[in-house]
Short mmCIF file of C-alpha atoms in Angstrom, two decimals:
data_model
loop_
_atom_site.label_atom_id
_atom_site.label_comp_id
_atom_site.label_asym_id
_atom_site.label_seq_id
_atom_site.Cartn_x
_atom_site.Cartn_y
_atom_site.Cartn_z
CA MET A 1 40.98 41.41 -21.79
CA GLN A 2 44.36 40.56 -23.26
CA GLY A 3 43.72 42.09 -26.71
CA ARG A 4 41.16 43.02 -29.19
CA ILE A 5 39.99 42.07 -32.67
CA THR A 6 37.76 44.37 -34.61
CA VAL A 7 35.97 42.93 -37.62
CA VAL A 8 35.24 45.54 -40.18
CA GLY A 9 33.00 45.40 -43.31
CA LEU A 10 34.35 47.50 -46.03
CA GLY A 11 30.99 47.87 -47.81
CA PRO A 12 31.02 47.63 -51.47
CA GLY A 13 34.54 48.92 -51.87
CA ASP A 14 34.06 52.62 -52.68
CA PRO A 15 35.79 54.64 -50.00
CA GLY A 16 32.68 56.88 -49.92
CA LEU A 17 30.57 54.05 -48.57
CA LEU A 18 33.04 53.31 -45.83
CA PRO A 19 31.50 54.88 -42.65
CA PRO A 20 33.67 56.90 -40.27
CA LEU A 21 33.59 54.14 -37.43
CA ALA A 22 34.96 51.55 -39.80
CA ARG A 23 37.80 53.93 -40.87
CA GLN A 24 38.60 54.77 -37.36
CA ALA A 25 38.81 51.03 -36.57
CA LEU A 26 41.16 50.50 -39.34
CA LEU A 27 43.34 53.49 -38.44
CA ARG A 28 43.48 52.24 -34.78
CA ALA A 29 44.70 48.90 -35.82
CA ARG A 30 48.32 47.98 -36.01
CA ALA A 31 47.65 44.83 -38.04
CA ILE A 32 45.16 44.30 -40.73
CA VAL A 33 44.03 40.83 -41.82
CA GLY A 34 42.05 39.95 -44.86
CA TYR A 35 41.73 38.23 -48.30
CA LYS A 36 44.01 40.06 -50.79
CA GLY A 37 41.18 41.21 -52.90
CA TYR A 38 39.72 43.08 -50.07
CA ILE A 39 42.95 44.54 -48.79
CA GLY A 40 43.23 45.94 -52.28
CA LEU A 41 40.01 48.08 -51.67
CA LEU A 42 41.73 50.02 -48.91
CA GLU A 43 43.14 53.33 -49.37
CA PRO A 44 47.07 53.58 -48.99
CA ASP A 45 46.83 55.70 -45.72
CA VAL A 46 44.96 52.85 -44.00
CA LEU A 47 47.72 50.40 -44.77
CA GLU A 48 50.70 52.67 -44.22
CA GLY A 49 52.94 51.50 -41.32
CA ARG A 50 50.61 48.46 -40.56
CA GLN A 51 51.38 44.78 -40.67
CA VAL A 52 49.15 43.21 -43.37
CA VAL A 53 48.26 39.58 -43.33
CA SER A 54 46.75 38.66 -46.65
CA THR A 55 46.18 35.41 -48.36
CA GLY A 56 43.97 34.01 -51.11
CA MET A 57 40.27 33.24 -50.76
CA THR A 58 40.57 29.84 -49.39
CA GLY A 59 42.94 30.76 -46.55
CA GLU A 60 40.02 32.11 -44.32
CA VAL A 61 40.59 29.85 -41.38
CA GLU A 62 44.42 30.47 -41.44
CA ARG A 63 43.83 34.16 -41.71
CA CYS A 64 41.49 34.35 -38.79
CA GLY A 65 43.81 32.20 -36.77
CA ALA A 66 46.60 34.57 -37.42
CA ALA A 67 44.32 37.45 -36.41
CA VAL A 68 43.64 35.76 -33.07
CA ASP A 69 47.36 35.11 -32.49
CA LEU A 70 48.20 38.73 -33.24
CA ALA A 71 45.54 40.07 -30.87
CA LEU A 72 46.72 37.56 -28.14
CA SER A 73 50.24 39.01 -28.42
CA GLY A 74 48.80 42.47 -27.75
CA VAL A 75 48.64 43.75 -31.32
CA GLU A 76 45.43 45.78 -32.03
CA THR A 77 43.99 43.87 -34.98
CA ALA A 78 41.42 44.47 -37.58
CA VAL A 79 39.93 41.72 -39.82
CA VAL A 80 38.39 43.01 -42.95
CA SER A 81 35.94 41.67 -45.58
CA SER A 82 33.74 43.37 -48.15
CA GLY A 83 30.17 44.17 -47.61
CA ASP A 84 29.00 43.82 -43.98
CA ALA A 85 31.22 41.91 -41.58
CA GLY A 86 28.20 40.07 -40.27
CA VAL A 87 26.55 38.81 -43.53
CA TYR A 88 28.27 35.50 -44.73
CA ALA A 89 31.49 37.17 -43.57
CA MET A 90 34.29 37.02 -41.02
CA ALA A 91 32.51 37.95 -37.72
CA GLY A 92 31.36 34.34 -37.32
CA LEU A 93 34.63 32.64 -38.06
CA VAL A 94 36.46 34.87 -35.57
CA LEU A 95 33.92 34.14 -32.92
CA GLU A 96 34.07 30.47 -33.72
CA LEU A 97 37.85 30.29 -33.42
CA MET A 98 37.78 32.31 -30.08
CA GLU A 99 35.22 29.74 -28.77
CA SER A 100 37.14 26.72 -29.98
CA ARG A 101 40.41 28.12 -28.46
CA GLY A 102 38.75 29.04 -25.20
CA LEU A 103 39.40 32.72 -25.66
CA LEU A 104 35.94 34.26 -25.19
CA ASP A 105 37.02 35.86 -21.99
CA THR A 106 40.49 36.64 -23.11
CA LEU A 107 39.96 38.59 -26.26
CA ASP A 108 37.60 41.44 -26.93
CA LEU A 109 35.68 41.15 -30.20
CA GLU A 110 34.05 44.29 -31.83
CA VAL A 111 32.01 44.03 -35.02
CA VAL A 112 31.68 47.27 -37.01
CA PRO A 113 28.54 47.08 -39.17
CA GLY A 114 28.89 48.06 -42.99
CA ILE A 115 26.79 48.25 -46.14
CA PRO A 116 26.03 44.73 -47.20
CA ALA A 117 26.16 43.71 -50.88
CA LEU A 118 22.44 43.24 -50.90
CA CYS A 119 21.77 46.87 -50.08
CA ALA A 120 24.38 48.03 -52.60
CA ALA A 121 22.68 45.99 -55.30
CA ALA A 122 19.25 47.05 -54.29
CA ALA A 123 20.22 50.75 -54.35
CA LEU A 124 21.42 50.43 -58.00
CA LEU A 125 18.40 48.49 -58.98
CA GLY A 126 15.84 50.88 -57.66
CA ALA A 127 13.57 49.66 -54.85
CA PRO A 128 13.31 45.83 -54.94
CA LEU A 129 13.43 45.23 -51.09
CA MET A 130 10.46 47.21 -50.02
CA HIS A 131 8.92 44.00 -48.75
CA ASP A 132 9.96 40.73 -46.99
CA PHE A 133 13.01 39.05 -48.54
CA ALA A 134 15.04 36.02 -48.15
CA VAL A 135 18.84 35.79 -48.63
CA VAL A 136 20.33 32.63 -49.92
CA SER A 137 23.93 31.74 -50.79
CA LEU A 138 24.18 29.25 -53.75
CA SER A 139 27.62 28.10 -52.60
CA ASP A 140 27.40 24.40 -51.60
CA LEU A 141 30.85 24.00 -50.36
CA LEU A 142 29.79 24.25 -46.72
CA THR A 143 26.03 23.57 -47.07
CA PRO A 144 24.34 20.61 -48.73
CA TRP A 145 22.67 21.48 -51.97
CA GLU A 146 19.40 19.91 -50.72
CA VAL A 147 19.22 22.54 -47.89
CA ILE A 148 19.79 25.40 -50.24
CA LEU A 149 17.23 24.11 -52.68
CA LYS A 150 14.76 23.63 -49.89
CA ARG A 151 15.15 27.20 -48.79
CA LEU A 152 14.83 28.38 -52.25
CA CYS A 153 11.47 26.57 -52.70
CA ALA A 154 10.25 27.74 -49.39
CA ALA A 155 11.14 31.41 -50.17
CA ALA A 156 9.60 31.26 -53.55
CA GLU A 157 6.38 29.53 -52.36
CA ALA A 158 5.92 32.10 -49.62
CA ASP A 159 6.44 35.04 -52.04
CA PHE A 160 9.62 36.41 -50.63
CA VAL A 161 11.75 38.60 -52.83
CA VAL A 162 14.91 36.46 -53.06
CA VAL A 163 18.46 37.70 -52.85
CA LEU A 164 21.09 35.33 -54.21
CA TYR A 165 24.75 35.59 -52.96
CA ASN A 166 27.60 33.60 -54.63
CA PRO A 167 25.30 32.69 -57.55
CA ARG A 168 27.94 31.22 -59.81
CA SER A 169 31.77 30.68 -60.04
CA ALA A 170 34.08 29.35 -62.72
CA ARG A 171 33.89 25.88 -61.14
CA ARG A 172 30.29 25.99 -59.96
CA LYS A 173 27.83 26.65 -62.80
CA ASP A 174 25.01 24.18 -62.21
CA GLN A 175 23.38 25.67 -59.12
CA LEU A 176 22.22 29.02 -60.71
CA PRO A 177 19.93 27.37 -63.43
CA ALA A 178 18.59 24.93 -60.82
CA ALA A 179 17.86 27.67 -58.37
CA LEU A 180 16.06 29.84 -60.90
CA ALA A 181 13.95 26.76 -62.08
CA ALA A 182 13.10 26.11 -58.39
CA ILE A 183 11.84 29.70 -57.95
CA ALA A 184 10.12 29.61 -61.45
CA ALA A 185 7.95 26.69 -60.26
CA HIS A 186 6.13 29.28 -58.06
CA ARG A 187 6.43 32.44 -60.10
CA PRO A 188 5.81 33.58 -63.67
CA GLY A 189 8.58 33.79 -66.08
CA SER A 190 7.97 37.54 -66.46
CA THR A 191 9.05 38.10 -62.89
CA PRO A 192 11.66 40.75 -62.85
CA VAL A 193 15.24 39.75 -61.85
CA GLY A 194 18.04 42.32 -61.14
CA LEU A 195 21.56 41.48 -61.65
CA VAL A 196 24.43 43.66 -60.22
CA LYS A 197 27.95 42.99 -60.82
CA ARG A 198 30.80 44.94 -58.96
CA ALA A 199 28.42 47.36 -57.30
CA TYR A 200 30.20 50.83 -56.72
CA ARG A 201 33.35 49.35 -58.10
CA PRO A 202 35.26 49.76 -61.49
CA GLY A 203 33.25 47.65 -64.06
CA GLN A 204 29.96 48.00 -62.37
CA GLU A 205 26.98 46.61 -64.24
CA VAL A 206 23.30 46.71 -63.60
CA LEU A 207 21.06 44.52 -65.64
CA VAL A 208 17.35 44.04 -65.40
CA ARG A 209 16.06 40.76 -66.72
CA SER A 210 13.22 38.35 -66.02
CA LEU A 211 13.20 34.83 -64.62
CA ALA A 212 12.55 33.44 -68.19
CA ASN A 213 15.24 35.44 -70.02
CA LEU A 214 18.23 35.77 -67.52
CA ASP A 215 21.29 34.27 -69.10
CA PRO A 216 23.44 32.55 -66.54
CA GLU A 217 26.42 33.32 -68.55
CA ASP A 218 25.98 36.94 -67.62
CA VAL A 219 26.37 35.97 -63.86
CA ASP A 220 29.74 35.67 -62.10
CA MET A 221 31.06 35.38 -58.55
CA GLN A 222 31.00 39.07 -58.09
CA SER A 223 27.32 39.24 -58.82
CA ILE A 224 24.20 39.67 -56.67
CA LEU A 225 20.95 38.61 -58.04
CA VAL A 226 17.49 39.82 -56.76
CA VAL A 227 14.42 38.03 -57.89
CA GLY A 228 11.15 39.90 -57.41
CA ASN A 229 8.16 38.73 -55.56
CA SER A 230 4.70 38.38 -57.18
CA SER A 231 4.11 42.11 -57.14
CA THR A 232 7.59 43.39 -58.29
CA ARG A 233 7.43 45.25 -61.42
CA VAL A 234 9.83 47.37 -63.66
CA ALA A 235 9.30 51.09 -63.43
CA GLY A 236 11.56 53.26 -65.62
CA GLY A 237 14.08 50.39 -66.03
CA ARG A 238 14.15 49.90 -62.31
CA LEU A 239 12.81 47.14 -60.02
CA LEU A 240 10.01 48.26 -57.75
CA THR A 241 8.41 46.03 -55.11
CA PRO A 242 5.53 47.92 -53.60
CA ARG A 243 5.48 48.27 -49.93
CA GLY A 244 2.12 46.68 -49.48
CA TYR A 245 -0.73 45.20 -51.40
CA ALA A 246 -2.61 47.30 -53.85
CA GLY A 247 -5.37 49.43 -52.47
CA LYS A 248 -4.00 49.51 -48.95
CA TYR A 249 -2.74 53.03 -49.53
CA GLY A 250 -3.24 55.81 -51.93
CA LEU A 251 -0.78 57.70 -53.92
CA GLN A 252 -2.78 60.81 -54.47
CA GLU A 253 -1.89 63.62 -52.19
CA GLY A 254 -4.30 64.05 -49.40
CA GLN A 255 -5.41 60.38 -49.30
CA ALA A 256 -4.84 58.40 -46.10
CA SER A 257 -1.50 57.08 -45.81
CA ARG A 258 0.10 54.24 -43.77
CA GLY A 259 1.09 54.20 -40.28
CA LEU A 260 3.17 51.69 -38.55
CA MET B 1 16.01 65.67 -66.39
CA GLN B 2 14.15 68.45 -64.69
CA GLY B 3 15.36 67.79 -61.14
CA ARG B 4 16.74 65.14 -58.79
CA ILE B 5 15.61 63.38 -55.71
CA THR B 6 18.22 61.49 -53.66
CA VAL B 7 17.04 58.94 -51.15
CA VAL B 8 19.42 58.63 -48.28
CA GLY B 9 19.57 55.94 -45.55
CA LEU B 10 20.94 57.43 -42.34
CA GLY B 11 21.87 54.05 -40.94
CA PRO B 12 21.31 53.39 -37.31
CA GLY B 13 21.59 57.07 -36.44
CA ASP B 14 25.10 57.43 -35.10
CA PRO B 15 26.93 59.90 -37.41
CA GLY B 16 29.92 57.60 -37.24
CA LEU B 17 27.91 55.11 -39.24
CA LEU B 18 26.81 57.58 -41.96
CA PRO B 19 29.11 56.96 -45.04
CA PRO B 20 30.71 59.91 -46.81
CA LEU B 21 28.58 59.55 -49.91
CA ALA B 22 25.35 59.86 -47.85
CA ARG B 23 26.73 62.93 -46.04
CA GLN B 24 27.66 64.51 -49.42
CA ALA B 25 24.23 63.90 -50.77
CA LEU B 26 22.70 65.68 -47.74
CA LEU B 27 25.10 68.58 -47.99
CA ARG B 28 24.35 68.91 -51.79
CA ALA B 29 20.52 68.95 -51.12
CA ARG B 30 18.70 72.36 -50.61
CA ALA B 31 15.72 70.61 -49.13
CA ILE B 32 15.64 67.51 -46.75
CA VAL B 33 12.37 65.62 -46.41
CA GLY B 34 11.78 63.07 -43.73
CA TYR B 35 10.00 61.79 -40.70
CA LYS B 36 10.79 64.08 -37.75
CA GLY B 37 12.29 61.24 -35.78
CA TYR B 38 14.93 60.72 -38.43
CA ILE B 39 15.49 64.44 -39.16
CA GLY B 40 16.45 64.60 -35.42
CA LEU B 41 19.27 62.14 -36.11
CA LEU B 42 21.05 64.65 -38.44
CA GLU B 43 23.88 66.82 -37.34
CA PRO B 44 23.05 70.61 -37.22
CA ASP B 45 25.47 71.39 -40.16
CA VAL B 46 23.55 69.21 -42.49
CA LEU B 47 20.22 71.08 -41.66
CA GLU B 48 21.67 74.49 -41.57
CA GLY B 49 20.31 76.78 -44.28
CA ARG B 50 18.09 74.00 -45.84
CA GLN B 51 14.41 73.74 -46.17
CA VAL B 52 13.22 70.86 -43.92
CA VAL B 53 9.99 69.10 -44.64
CA SER B 54 9.15 66.89 -41.65
CA THR B 55 5.91 65.39 -40.57
CA GLY B 56 4.90 62.51 -38.23
CA MET B 57 5.13 58.82 -39.08
CA THR B 58 1.90 58.42 -40.83
CA GLY B 59 2.56 61.29 -43.32
CA GLU B 60 4.87 59.16 -45.62
CA VAL B 61 2.83 59.70 -48.87
CA GLU B 62 2.40 63.28 -48.29
CA ARG B 63 6.17 63.78 -47.43
CA CYS B 64 7.31 62.02 -50.55
CA GLY B 65 4.74 63.90 -52.65
CA ALA B 66 6.27 67.08 -51.32
CA ALA B 67 9.70 65.83 -52.20
CA VAL B 68 8.61 65.14 -55.79
CA ASP B 69 7.08 68.65 -56.04
CA LEU B 70 10.17 70.26 -54.58
CA ALA B 71 12.36 68.28 -57.15
CA LEU B 72 10.06 69.34 -60.04
CA SER B 73 10.53 73.05 -58.99
CA GLY B 74 14.23 72.55 -59.38
CA VAL B 75 15.13 72.22 -55.82
CA GLU B 76 17.80 69.57 -55.18
CA THR B 77 16.00 67.39 -52.69
CA ALA B 78 16.99 64.53 -50.26
CA VAL B 79 14.59 62.11 -48.71
CA VAL B 80 15.91 60.51 -45.60
CA SER B 81 15.05 57.44 -43.50
CA SER B 82 16.89 55.45 -40.87
CA GLY B 83 18.69 52.26 -41.81
CA ASP B 84 19.09 51.62 -45.48
CA ALA B 85 16.97 53.57 -47.90
CA GLY B 86 16.01 50.41 -49.76
CA VAL B 87 14.90 48.05 -46.96
CA TYR B 88 11.20 48.76 -46.08
CA ALA B 89 11.91 52.43 -46.60
CA MET B 90 11.51 55.47 -48.80
CA ALA B 91 13.12 54.41 -52.14
CA GLY B 92 10.07 52.45 -53.09
CA LEU B 93 7.44 55.17 -52.33
CA VAL B 94 9.41 57.77 -54.11
CA LEU B 95 9.61 55.50 -57.21
CA GLU B 96 5.95 54.58 -56.97
CA LEU B 97 5.06 58.25 -56.84
CA MET B 98 7.19 59.04 -59.81
CA GLU B 99 5.61 56.31 -61.78
CA SER B 100 2.10 57.23 -60.83
CA ARG B 101 2.65 60.91 -61.71
CA GLY B 102 4.34 59.98 -65.06
CA LEU B 103 7.62 61.49 -63.92
CA LEU B 104 9.96 58.60 -64.54
CA ASP B 105 11.73 60.49 -67.47
CA THR B 106 11.39 63.91 -65.91
CA LEU B 107 13.07 63.40 -62.52
CA ASP B 108 16.36 61.73 -61.73
CA LEU B 109 16.24 59.35 -58.75
CA GLU B 110 19.37 58.28 -56.80
CA VAL B 111 19.43 55.83 -53.92
CA VAL B 112 22.42 56.04 -51.62
CA PRO B 113 22.83 52.76 -49.70
CA GLY B 114 23.27 52.64 -45.99
CA ILE B 115 23.67 50.33 -43.02
CA PRO B 116 20.34 48.52 -42.50
CA ALA B 117 19.00 47.89 -39.11
CA LEU B 118 19.40 44.15 -39.57
CA CYS B 119 23.24 44.65 -39.93
CA ALA B 120 23.37 47.05 -36.92
CA ALA B 121 21.60 44.53 -34.83
CA ALA B 122 23.67 41.68 -36.00
CA ALA B 123 26.85 43.44 -35.27
CA LEU B 124 25.83 44.05 -31.74
CA LEU B 125 24.61 40.44 -31.25
CA GLY B 126 27.80 38.77 -32.55
CA ALA B 127 27.44 36.80 -35.73
CA PRO B 128 23.82 35.51 -36.18
CA LEU B 129 23.68 36.08 -39.99
CA MET B 130 26.54 33.85 -41.21
CA HIS B 131 23.96 31.69 -42.86
CA ASP B 132 20.89 32.16 -45.05
CA PHE B 133 18.34 34.48 -43.47
CA ALA B 134 14.81 35.76 -44.08
CA VAL B 135 13.60 39.34 -43.19
CA VAL B 136 9.91 39.78 -42.22
CA SER B 137 8.11 42.81 -41.07
CA LEU B 138 5.36 41.97 -38.56
CA SER B 139 3.46 45.22 -39.48
CA ASP B 140 -0.01 44.05 -40.89
CA LEU B 141 -1.20 47.64 -41.86
CA LEU B 142 -0.32 47.13 -45.55
CA THR B 143 0.11 43.29 -45.66
CA PRO B 144 -2.54 40.79 -44.71
CA TRP B 145 -1.50 38.87 -41.51
CA GLU B 146 -2.09 35.56 -43.38
CA VAL B 147 0.71 36.50 -45.80
CA ILE B 148 3.04 37.43 -42.93
CA LEU B 149 2.26 34.13 -41.13
CA LYS B 150 2.72 32.08 -44.17
CA ARG B 151 6.23 33.58 -44.71
CA LEU B 152 7.16 33.09 -41.09
CA CYS B 153 6.14 29.26 -41.33
CA ALA B 154 8.09 28.84 -44.54
CA ALA B 155 11.18 30.46 -43.26
CA ALA B 156 11.12 28.45 -40.04
CA GLU B 157 10.45 25.21 -41.71
CA ALA B 158 13.33 25.81 -44.23
CA ASP B 159 15.77 26.68 -41.30
CA PHE B 160 16.40 30.28 -42.25
CA VAL B 161 17.73 32.59 -39.51
CA VAL B 162 14.70 35.00 -39.14
CA VAL B 163 14.96 38.75 -38.70
CA LEU B 164 11.76 40.52 -37.48
CA TYR B 165 11.26 44.16 -38.27
CA ASN B 166 8.50 46.21 -36.67
CA PRO B 167 7.88 43.39 -34.22
CA ARG B 168 5.54 45.25 -31.86
CA SER B 169 3.95 48.78 -31.35
CA ALA B 170 1.74 50.20 -28.59
CA ARG B 171 -1.31 49.41 -30.72
CA ARG B 172 -0.06 46.19 -32.15
CA LYS B 173 0.85 43.62 -29.57
CA ASP B 174 -0.77 40.40 -30.79
CA GLN B 175 1.43 39.69 -33.79
CA LEU B 176 4.68 38.91 -31.91
CA PRO B 177 3.53 36.00 -29.67
CA ALA B 178 1.86 34.58 -32.74
CA ALA B 179 4.94 34.97 -34.92
CA LEU B 180 7.18 33.36 -32.22
CA ALA B 181 4.73 30.50 -31.86
CA ALA B 182 4.73 29.86 -35.61
CA ILE B 183 8.49 29.71 -35.65
CA ALA B 184 8.58 27.47 -32.48
CA ALA B 185 6.54 24.98 -34.27
CA HIS B 186 9.54 24.15 -36.31
CA ARG B 187 12.38 24.96 -33.83
CA PRO B 188 13.20 23.97 -30.17
CA GLY B 189 12.36 26.48 -27.41
CA SER B 190 15.99 26.68 -26.65
CA THR B 191 16.80 28.33 -29.93
CA PRO B 192 18.64 31.64 -29.32
CA VAL B 193 16.91 34.93 -30.05
CA GLY B 194 18.60 38.26 -30.03
CA LEU B 195 16.78 41.52 -29.20
CA VAL B 196 18.42 44.77 -30.13
CA LYS B 197 16.76 48.11 -29.16
CA ARG B 198 17.91 51.44 -30.42
CA ALA B 199 21.19 50.04 -32.02
CA TYR B 200 23.96 52.64 -31.87
CA ARG B 201 21.64 55.20 -30.30
CA PRO B 202 21.18 56.52 -26.83
CA GLY B 203 19.30 53.87 -24.76
CA GLN B 204 20.75 51.02 -26.76
CA GLU B 205 19.92 47.56 -25.29
CA VAL B 206 21.14 44.15 -26.44
CA LEU B 207 19.41 41.10 -24.97
CA VAL B 208 20.01 37.37 -25.75
CA ARG B 209 17.11 35.23 -24.95
CA SER B 210 15.52 32.03 -26.24
CA LEU B 211 12.25 31.27 -28.21
CA ALA B 212 10.81 29.89 -24.98
CA ASN B 213 11.78 32.68 -22.51
CA LEU B 214 11.56 35.91 -24.67
CA ASP B 215 9.28 38.34 -22.97
CA PRO B 216 7.29 40.27 -25.62
CA GLU B 217 6.91 43.02 -23.18
CA ASP B 218 10.66 43.57 -23.52
CA VAL B 219 10.03 44.40 -27.33
CA ASP B 220 9.10 47.83 -28.72
CA MET B 221 8.76 49.50 -32.15
CA GLN B 222 12.41 50.39 -32.10
CA SER B 223 13.51 46.81 -31.77
CA ILE B 224 14.93 44.23 -34.14
CA LEU B 225 14.69 40.53 -33.35
CA VAL B 226 16.92 37.83 -34.75
CA VAL B 227 15.75 34.20 -34.28
CA GLY B 228 18.51 31.70 -34.82
CA ASN B 229 18.40 28.83 -37.17
CA SER B 230 18.81 25.06 -35.92
CA SER B 231 22.63 25.50 -35.56
CA THR B 232 22.72 28.93 -33.90
CA ARG B 233 24.21 28.88 -30.48
CA VAL B 234 25.25 31.24 -27.75
CA ALA B 235 29.01 31.81 -27.46
CA GLY B 236 30.32 34.21 -24.77
CA GLY B 237 27.04 35.78 -24.51
CA ARG B 238 26.68 36.38 -28.24
CA LEU B 239 24.77 34.82 -31.07
CA LEU B 240 26.76 32.53 -33.32
CA THR B 241 25.39 30.97 -36.50
CA PRO B 242 28.18 28.70 -37.99
CA ARG B 243 28.88 29.31 -41.66
CA GLY B 244 28.28 25.75 -42.59
CA TYR B 245 27.47 22.41 -41.22
CA ALA B 246 29.66 20.81 -38.68
CA GLY B 247 32.64 18.91 -40.05
CA LYS B 248 32.75 20.70 -43.31
CA TYR B 249 35.72 22.82 -42.17
CA GLY B 250 38.26 22.51 -39.39
CA LEU B 251 39.09 25.21 -36.90
CA GLN B 252 42.63 23.90 -36.15
CA GLU B 253 45.40 25.85 -37.86
CA GLY B 254 46.61 23.94 -40.78
CA GLN B 255 43.47 22.09 -41.53
CA ALA B 256 41.71 22.46 -44.84
CA SER B 257 39.56 25.51 -45.02
CA ARG B 258 36.78 26.54 -47.30
CA GLY B 259 36.83 27.97 -50.71
CA LEU B 260 33.91 29.61 -52.54
#
């Protein structure tokens, strides 16, 4: 191999949620490539003495191309994003670029897993993901809206908990109400909805609402939404999706419990 | 509050993937409660001098009940599981127990997010989760098989990438072939399937197969399966699900790239 690219997910952004392997990969790199908002999450010692390639949100292809060029020239290179590198993030674009440039046998690609935004949001909300869930991005820039809507309907009808990424941006406000309406066609308005903004970052907000009373104006691009399934309830201000269906296990000590 | 329970996801098991906040929560605890297989993932310094409550896999309700009792008696208590504490794990059972025992205002509950098995598997497979995905457990001990099957069919028909948890155990071998058949009704046999066993642990295995040629005998309880969507392909031996639909973005430097 002629060089290496390591794709590192920074997790929610709190250094306390960056695992040691991710930190080691950053310290090993001589060049760090990423959206400037994510570079800003890094501690100064990780950036010190390193080449930093940083552009705005829409420069993803250019950034990953620059990372490939750096790695080809022998510079140990890390590409960073928030959350997990493998969930709607940079691992795929780097691999696509390596493929399209015929470099799959020339460059080594390592992906370091991280804490995805869906887990950060779930932890702050309580326990909404104890049962099957579907993850859908509402961004329609790369995906036709009809495909997104079909997935939302399928997930709602099959009683998945639904996690929404990229729910709303300043330019893209129509999708969220349409998405919530699609889910509400299969679930009561009282279904709990959790909204987490800037999880584990300054300005963190955690709101518990319902399908009927969620105000889309509360939602921004740094939000994750979790819509409960038919058995999700609110317990002590938190979202709780029971692990199974009622009666399948007892909660009194000594009663039979589940196996796997 | 009369006491505190912290639910900590240990991630895949490699200490290099345990974030500092999780480690701090373990070191702060005076009692650590968990399935013995997970306790075994912990480094000795985390266990030293601490009360350890550990039972086999089927003792979940008893274990969490013991954790609640410990916390009520004023002992700082951590409940551990592998992966993320909020994905099919202990956060929900602790919250359910607190609710059923009327302790929601008596005990403080903190959930520390971790790296879920789905992200560990995805990192080792390449980039299969670049687009919408559904997560389904095939364990039918707490969930009727018809519900599981309905979800699999819905996810497959709506072209989700599908992540399968608990795909097969020594006693439960029939679900996996039925699940794969349900997905194959909506997707070609050539669809790539990734199989990861013991991610980031001794004995790790990463296999890339297809819907048609996956051998269920290769799959065990410590496996995660990722079934591609209609655009997932194999690139350099890895799974690659493109971020959007072909033509929506160019991979040549200088071409327009995506925004959000």
